[in-house]
């Protein structure tokens, strides 16, 4: 019994001091991809009408790729927020790693959309009837900067919210972060 | 009123309302029986059951049922019966309610409950709840209905109409139950697998709506503008309900893992109290 108790305490200490960095990155990634997909869909497709996500010349491969990405990005957003909520009640969120994942996810979506969907699959362009070069450059370079900044934030020390100054940690908070993984 | 096409005019929709009313009544009676014996039943589940029945009733009665020739009305019916109603009915946990309120006795009185349990553990249900089977049933039958001449044939044969829509409703129920229902389901896949299944199905809905819009399908559903309007309703309505499915799925996970977390904390707290200095018997 005393063995079990010290195990619980040490797990408790490990989780409160490290938080859940891996899951923080994952939640950030999902939200980053989701937000990029949401902006792509609502701002560029629906509001500005710059993109045509579908016209009659759209090849089927592009349609399929776009369809799964569209559905996936909504669902990624929902899953990402629930993961954050779960880590928050465990006081195990690592904000720096969430940001790292978020920038990575957003940048990766941007570059995937810009290089693969726009160019390789020829799904649609950013805008029609204008010189595309500056748009393509801004689109892809902003994505690349997101990826690089995200990678940079994956390194270096990062503290979970339980160790932030001014945050009271309840006696038994933050332990056994792995119970929810299924 | 009597000469309308569709599910067979006024007598058709009165006939459709009858089983719905019986089902709603059974749910309310079962809940009352459970509560009168001291059991608890969340009010949200009862509202979900009644909401699901209401969706079906709205879809099967006029004005919607009168206007199946107008394609957007058909799409509204489709979204109500095949997506929204199954989601609400799955959340209402009718199997759990039945298992808790049906009598547990030997002999014929206890037979309904035994049959239900037998069905839950049957090989048929095990095959039907395999994610791949669910995806094929759900997406495959949609593509079969809307992208082939099958849709046109429904208008000529009333029995085919009833058969196809019952099949679609049951596939919708299968998907919703697998993804979000609190009801027991042996061999239910993990949350991760269910999220992937939802992405596949939602992507399938999205692609189907765009194909219908671009190619003005299904054939024989009316003027191109009406078909395109219907396809747009399918696109946005389908997206909305797929997001609701995702929220319900993740909310269920959040609630269950919260319960596990509270349990864990109570256990750790009691261990921490007994640990220092004392040697507890192992």
Coordinates of C-alpha atoms in Angstrom, one line a residue, chain A residues 84-182:
Chain A
X84 CA -7.6 21.9 -24.0
X85 CA -10.6 21.8 -21.6
X86 CA -9.6 18.4 -20.3
X87 CA -6.0 19.5 -19.7
X88 CA -7.1 22.7 -18.0
X89 CA -9.1 20.8 -15.4
X90 CA -6.0 18.8 -14.8
X91 CA -3.9 22.0 -14.6
X92 CA -1.6 20.3 -17.1
X93 CA -1.8 22.6 -20.2
X94 CA 1.6 23.8 -21.4
X95 CA 0.7 27.1 -23.1
X96 CA 4.1 27.4 -25.0
X97 CA 3.6 24.0 -26.5
X98 CA 0.0 24.7 -27.4
X99 CA 1.2 27.8 -29.3
X100 CA 4.0 25.7 -31.0
X101 CA 1.4 23.2 -32.2
X102 CA -1.0 26.0 -33.3
X103 CA 1.6 27.7 -35.4
X104 CA 2.8 24.4 -36.9
X105 CA -0.8 23.3 -37.7
X106 CA -1.7 26.6 -39.3
X107 CA 1.5 26.9 -41.3
X108 CA 1.3 23.3 -42.5
X109 CA -2.3 23.8 -43.6
X110 CA -1.3 27.0 -45.4
X111 CA 1.6 25.4 -47.3
X112 CA -0.4 22.2 -48.0
X113 CA -3.2 24.3 -49.4
X114 CA -0.8 26.7 -51.3
X115 CA 1.5 24.1 -52.8
X116 CA -0.4 20.9 -53.0
X117 CA -4.1 21.9 -53.5
X118 CA -3.5 25.1 -55.5
X119 CA -0.6 23.9 -57.6
X120 CA -0.3 20.1 -57.8
X121 CA -4.0 19.3 -57.8
X122 CA -4.8 22.6 -59.5
X123 CA -8.0 22.9 -57.3
X124 CA -8.2 26.6 -57.4
X125 CA -6.0 29.7 -57.2
X126 CA -5.9 32.3 -54.4
X127 CA -7.4 35.0 -56.6
X128 CA -8.4 35.2 -60.2
X129 CA -7.6 37.8 -62.9
X130 CA -4.6 39.2 -61.1
X131 CA -0.9 38.5 -61.1
X132 CA -0.6 35.6 -58.8
X133 CA 3.0 35.7 -57.8
X134 CA 2.8 38.1 -54.8
X135 CA -0.3 36.3 -53.5
X136 CA 1.4 32.9 -53.8
X137 CA 4.5 34.2 -52.1
X138 CA 2.7 35.8 -49.2
X139 CA 0.5 32.7 -48.8
X140 CA 3.3 30.2 -48.8
X141 CA 5.9 32.3 -46.9
X142 CA 3.5 33.1 -44.1
X143 CA 2.8 29.4 -43.8
X144 CA 6.5 28.6 -43.8
X145 CA 7.2 31.3 -41.1
X146 CA 4.4 29.6 -39.0
X147 CA 6.0 26.2 -39.3
X148 CA 9.5 27.6 -38.4
X149 CA 8.1 29.6 -35.4
X150 CA 6.2 26.5 -34.3
X151 CA 9.3 24.3 -34.4
X152 CA 11.3 26.9 -32.4
X153 CA 8.6 26.9 -29.7
X154 CA 8.8 23.1 -29.5
X155 CA 12.2 23.5 -27.8
X156 CA 13.3 25.3 -24.6
X157 CA 11.8 25.1 -21.2
X158 CA 8.0 25.3 -20.9
X159 CA 5.9 25.3 -17.8
X160 CA 2.4 24.0 -17.3
X161 CA -0.3 26.3 -16.0
X162 CA -0.1 24.7 -12.6
X163 CA 3.4 26.2 -12.0
X164 CA 2.5 29.7 -13.1
X165 CA 3.0 32.3 -10.4
X166 CA -0.3 33.3 -8.9
X167 CA -2.1 30.1 -9.8
X168 CA -3.3 28.2 -6.7
X169 CA -3.0 24.5 -7.3
X170 CA -5.6 22.4 -5.4
X171 CA -4.0 19.7 -3.3
X172 CA -4.9 16.9 -5.6
X173 CA -5.0 18.6 -8.9
X174 CA -3.1 17.6 -12.0
X175 CA -2.3 14.1 -11.3
X176 CA -2.7 11.1 -13.6
X177 CA -2.9 12.9 -16.8
X178 CA -3.0 9.7 -18.7
X179 CA -6.3 8.4 -17.4
X180 CA -8.3 10.0 -20.2
X181 CA -6.3 8.7 -23.1
X182 CA -8.3 6.0 -24.8

